[in-house]
Amino acid sequence: EAQVTQNPRYLITVTGKKLTVTCSQNMNHEYMSWYRQDPGLGLRQIYYSMNVEVTDKGDVPEGYKVSRKEKRNFPLILESPSPNQTSLYFCASTPVWPQKNTEAFFGQGTRLTVV
Amino acid sequence: AQTVTQSQPEMSVQEAETVTLSCTYDTSENNYYLFWYKQPPSRQMILVIRQEAYKQQNATENRFSVNFQKAAKSFSLKISDSQLGDTAMYFCAFMKHVTPSNFGNEKLTFGTGTRLTIIP
């Protein structure tokens, strides 16, 4: 079954304690992306990756890091989490041209609370 | 840069009735995709319907259809015979069509969402 798997689903942590949210896809997609969802703001892109070892900032990258050492994995790293990073996070993967019927496949979401 | 606007933060409708969710967008791109995503209480993001901008025919998926007005940059979602399971947050989203000639970020630009409640 084609899927994007995020872990953990829920996480409560304290300010400053490094954490990693994992994301893995089994569809051999080149493009992967992280979004955060906040009330009244919709989903906003944090970082994206167009292939292995190719990553770039999205619209709200401050306080986050990513890596893409393998095609299937795209972890999101918060080196020193702060309360303003409390949010719902989604990983997504997308097939690139020349594949038709482009759509983004989303993970189940990670609810992060930083206290 | 693209923007997507959903002007209805909340809507409610009686079960079995028809409801239309509004979405407008702004872009200088000529070739792109538009999407409606559903987010039920489980928080999962579920694709409801997709429209390719070069196609004039409006997309339909069972009880879901869109009214795509490219010149007006409008992309509304109509839900017919609404069901209790349609209760969810609905997001409109834009993605530019990426090809080798304009290779780049395939990000989705989302609206702020419309919370739809179906009343029994």
Short mmCIF file of C-alpha atoms in Angstrom, two decimals:
data_model
loop_
_atom_site.label_atom_id
_atom_site.label_comp_id
_atom_site.label_asym_id
_atom_site.label_seq_id
_atom_site.Cartn_x
_atom_site.Cartn_y
_atom_site.Cartn_z
CA GLU A 1 0.00 0.00 0.00
CA ALA A 2 1.30 3.43 -0.98
CA GLN A 3 1.82 5.47 2.13
CA VAL A 4 3.71 8.16 4.01
CA THR A 5 4.50 7.23 7.61
CA GLN A 6 5.21 9.79 10.28
CA ASN A 7 6.31 9.15 13.83
CA PRO A 8 5.43 9.93 16.51
CA ARG A 9 1.75 10.86 16.20
CA TYR A 10 1.82 12.82 19.46
CA LEU A 11 4.73 14.39 21.27
CA ILE A 12 4.96 16.60 24.34
CA THR A 13 8.40 18.00 25.07
CA VAL A 14 10.11 20.76 27.01
CA THR A 15 11.70 23.90 25.67
CA GLY A 16 15.21 23.32 24.37
CA LYS A 17 15.16 19.53 24.20
CA LYS A 18 16.16 18.38 20.72
CA LEU A 19 13.67 16.19 18.90
CA THR A 20 13.24 14.51 15.54
CA VAL A 21 10.03 13.68 13.72
CA THR A 22 10.54 10.91 11.20
CA CYS A 23 8.92 10.61 7.79
CA SER A 24 9.18 7.72 5.36
CA GLN A 25 7.50 7.05 2.01
CA ASN A 26 7.34 3.85 -0.04
CA MET A 27 6.39 5.33 -3.43
CA ASN A 28 9.90 6.23 -4.67
CA HIS A 29 8.92 9.90 -4.89
CA GLU A 30 11.70 12.40 -5.47
CA TYR A 31 9.92 15.35 -3.87
CA MET A 32 9.15 15.51 -0.14
CA SER A 33 8.02 18.37 2.04
CA TRP A 34 7.16 19.37 5.61
CA TYR A 35 4.21 21.58 6.55
CA ARG A 36 2.93 22.96 9.80
CA GLN A 37 -0.76 23.61 10.42
CA ASP A 38 -1.92 26.34 12.76
CA PRO A 39 -5.48 27.58 13.42
CA GLY A 40 -6.48 30.36 11.06
CA LEU A 41 -3.30 29.98 9.00
CA GLY A 42 -3.85 26.77 7.08
CA LEU A 43 -0.79 24.69 6.22
CA ARG A 44 2.52 26.37 5.54
CA GLN A 45 5.63 24.80 4.06
CA ILE A 46 8.67 24.51 6.34
CA TYR A 47 11.27 22.74 4.17
CA TYR A 48 11.29 20.70 1.03
CA SER A 49 13.57 18.29 -0.79
CA MET A 50 13.69 17.68 -4.52
CA ASN A 51 15.92 14.60 -4.22
CA VAL A 52 18.60 12.96 -2.11
CA GLU A 53 20.93 15.58 -0.60
CA VAL A 54 18.88 18.42 -2.15
CA THR A 55 16.92 20.43 0.40
CA ASP A 56 15.75 24.02 0.62
CA LYS A 57 13.76 26.36 2.83
CA GLY A 58 10.04 26.81 2.50
CA ASP A 59 8.01 29.69 3.88
CA VAL A 60 8.58 29.17 7.63
CA PRO A 61 11.99 27.45 8.10
CA GLU A 62 13.22 29.22 11.25
CA GLY A 63 13.98 26.80 14.06
CA TYR A 64 13.90 23.69 11.90
CA LYS A 65 16.39 21.48 10.09
CA VAL A 66 15.95 18.61 7.67
CA SER A 67 18.09 16.02 5.97
CA ARG A 68 17.63 13.72 2.97
CA LYS A 69 20.26 11.01 3.04
CA GLU A 70 17.98 8.40 1.49
CA LYS A 71 15.18 8.84 -1.00
CA ARG A 72 12.51 7.35 1.25
CA ASN A 73 13.28 9.29 4.47
CA PHE A 74 12.95 12.98 5.26
CA PRO A 75 13.22 13.69 9.01
CA LEU A 76 12.34 17.03 10.58
CA ILE A 77 14.69 18.16 13.34
CA LEU A 78 14.01 20.74 16.02
CA GLU A 79 17.37 21.48 17.61
CA SER A 80 15.99 23.68 20.39
CA PRO A 81 12.19 23.62 20.37
CA SER A 82 10.27 26.63 21.63
CA PRO A 83 6.58 27.01 22.57
CA ASN A 84 5.84 28.82 19.28
CA GLN A 85 6.65 25.55 17.50
CA THR A 86 3.64 23.91 19.11
CA SER A 87 1.68 22.85 16.06
CA LEU A 88 0.39 20.02 13.89
CA TYR A 89 3.04 18.82 11.46
CA PHE A 90 2.58 16.99 8.17
CA CYS A 91 5.05 15.30 5.91
CA ALA A 92 4.09 14.91 2.25
CA SER A 93 5.58 13.33 -0.84
CA THR A 94 4.78 14.06 -4.48
CA PRO A 95 5.70 12.43 -7.76
CA VAL A 96 7.47 14.79 -10.16
CA TRP A 97 7.26 15.31 -13.91
CA PRO A 98 6.73 13.41 -16.15
CA GLN A 99 4.33 11.57 -13.87
CA LYS A 100 0.78 12.71 -14.47
CA ASN A 101 -2.04 12.99 -11.98
CA THR A 102 0.15 14.89 -9.56
CA GLU A 103 -1.09 14.80 -6.01
CA ALA A 104 0.58 15.07 -2.63
CA PHE A 105 0.43 12.08 -0.30
CA PHE A 106 0.32 13.10 3.34
CA GLY A 107 1.44 11.39 6.50
CA GLN A 108 -0.93 11.00 9.44
CA GLY A 109 0.30 14.16 11.14
CA THR A 110 2.30 14.76 14.33
CA ARG A 111 0.77 16.83 17.11
CA LEU A 112 3.70 18.54 18.87
CA THR A 113 3.37 20.45 22.13
CA VAL A 114 6.36 22.34 23.52
CA VAL A 115 6.02 23.43 27.15
CA ALA B 1 3.95 34.12 -5.13
CA GLN B 2 0.61 32.41 -5.01
CA THR B 3 -2.17 33.13 -2.51
CA VAL B 4 -5.31 31.15 -1.77
CA THR B 5 -8.29 32.68 0.02
CA GLN B 6 -11.17 30.88 1.69
CA SER B 7 -13.57 33.51 2.97
CA GLN B 8 -15.93 31.22 4.89
CA PRO B 9 -14.31 30.11 8.17
CA GLU B 10 -17.35 28.03 9.16
CA MET B 11 -20.45 26.66 7.47
CA SER B 12 -23.22 24.31 8.46
CA VAL B 13 -25.93 22.59 6.46
CA GLN B 14 -28.66 20.06 7.03
CA GLU B 15 -28.00 16.48 6.08
CA ALA B 16 -28.98 15.68 2.45
CA GLU B 17 -28.76 19.31 1.39
CA THR B 18 -26.25 20.82 -1.03
CA VAL B 19 -23.47 23.12 0.12
CA THR B 20 -20.89 25.17 -1.77
CA LEU B 21 -17.50 26.14 -0.35
CA SER B 22 -15.74 29.11 -1.91
CA CYS B 23 -12.10 29.51 -2.86
CA THR B 24 -10.29 32.21 -4.81
CA TYR B 25 -6.63 32.31 -5.69
CA ASP B 26 -4.07 34.60 -7.20
CA THR B 27 -1.21 33.53 -9.43
CA SER B 28 0.75 34.58 -12.47
CA GLU B 29 1.22 30.95 -13.52
CA ASN B 30 -0.68 29.67 -16.52
CA ASN B 31 -0.38 25.96 -15.83
CA TYR B 32 -1.24 24.65 -12.39
CA TYR B 33 -3.36 22.32 -10.30
CA LEU B 34 -6.07 23.11 -7.79
CA PHE B 35 -7.14 20.77 -5.03
CA TRP B 36 -9.71 20.39 -2.30
CA TYR B 37 -8.54 18.46 0.75
CA LYS B 38 -10.75 17.19 3.56
CA GLN B 39 -9.46 16.96 7.12
CA PRO B 40 -11.82 15.03 9.44
CA PRO B 41 -11.33 14.93 13.23
CA SER B 42 -8.73 12.19 12.71
CA ARG B 43 -6.53 15.01 11.25
CA GLN B 44 -5.73 12.97 8.16
CA MET B 45 -5.45 14.99 4.93
CA ILE B 46 -7.68 13.38 2.31
CA LEU B 47 -7.75 14.47 -1.31
CA VAL B 48 -11.34 15.16 -2.35
CA ILE B 49 -10.93 16.43 -5.88
CA ARG B 50 -8.29 17.80 -8.28
CA GLN B 51 -8.57 20.19 -11.22
CA GLU B 52 -5.91 20.77 -13.87
CA ALA B 53 -5.95 24.37 -15.05
CA TYR B 54 -5.62 23.54 -18.73
CA LYS B 55 -8.81 21.45 -18.60
CA GLN B 56 -11.94 23.52 -19.10
CA GLN B 57 -14.24 20.76 -17.93
CA ASN B 58 -15.06 20.90 -14.24
CA ALA B 59 -13.88 17.90 -12.22
CA THR B 60 -16.41 15.67 -10.49
CA GLU B 61 -16.03 12.82 -8.00
CA ASN B 62 -19.34 11.24 -7.04
CA ARG B 63 -21.15 13.80 -4.83
CA PHE B 64 -18.32 16.31 -5.11
CA SER B 65 -17.91 18.73 -8.00
CA VAL B 66 -16.10 21.96 -8.63
CA ASN B 67 -16.90 25.18 -10.43
CA PHE B 68 -13.57 26.26 -11.92
CA GLN B 69 -13.53 29.78 -13.34
CA LYS B 70 -9.97 30.34 -14.57
CA ALA B 71 -10.40 33.97 -15.65
CA ALA B 72 -12.00 34.86 -12.32
CA LYS B 73 -9.47 32.68 -10.42
CA SER B 74 -12.26 30.98 -8.56
CA PHE B 75 -12.49 27.32 -7.54
CA SER B 76 -15.58 26.43 -5.50
CA LEU B 77 -16.50 22.98 -4.18
CA LYS B 78 -20.07 21.73 -4.29
CA ILE B 79 -21.12 18.84 -2.07
CA SER B 80 -24.45 17.31 -3.05
CA ASP B 81 -26.64 15.14 -0.81
CA SER B 82 -24.42 15.98 2.16
CA GLN B 83 -23.77 13.24 4.69
CA LEU B 84 -22.73 13.26 8.35
CA GLY B 85 -19.33 11.90 7.31
CA ASP B 86 -18.71 15.07 5.32
CA THR B 87 -18.25 16.98 8.58
CA ALA B 88 -14.64 18.15 8.43
CA MET B 89 -12.29 21.02 7.74
CA TYR B 90 -11.90 21.63 4.01
CA PHE B 91 -8.80 23.19 2.51
CA CYS B 92 -8.41 24.62 -0.96
CA ALA B 93 -4.85 24.37 -2.32
CA PHE B 94 -2.78 25.46 -5.34
CA MET B 95 0.24 23.79 -6.90
CA LYS B 96 2.07 25.06 -9.96
CA HIS B 97 2.73 22.55 -12.72
CA VAL B 98 6.45 21.79 -12.63
CA THR B 99 8.24 20.60 -15.78
CA PRO B 100 11.92 20.45 -16.73
CA SER B 101 11.64 23.99 -18.10
CA ASN B 102 10.52 25.45 -14.74
CA PHE B 103 11.84 22.82 -12.34
CA GLY B 104 11.44 23.87 -8.74
CA ASN B 105 9.47 23.72 -5.54
CA GLU B 106 6.24 21.74 -5.96
CA LYS B 107 4.78 23.15 -2.80
CA LEU B 108 1.09 23.33 -2.06
CA THR B 109 -0.22 26.76 -1.12
CA PHE B 110 -3.22 26.35 1.16
CA GLY B 111 -6.14 28.51 2.12
CA THR B 112 -7.04 28.94 5.78
CA GLY B 113 -9.80 26.36 5.64
CA THR B 114 -13.58 26.13 6.02
CA ARG B 115 -14.98 24.12 8.89
CA LEU B 116 -18.09 22.35 7.59
CA THR B 117 -20.66 20.82 9.92
CA ILE B 118 -23.43 18.57 8.63
CA ILE B 119 -26.45 18.74 10.93
CA PRO B 120 -28.53 15.56 11.36
#
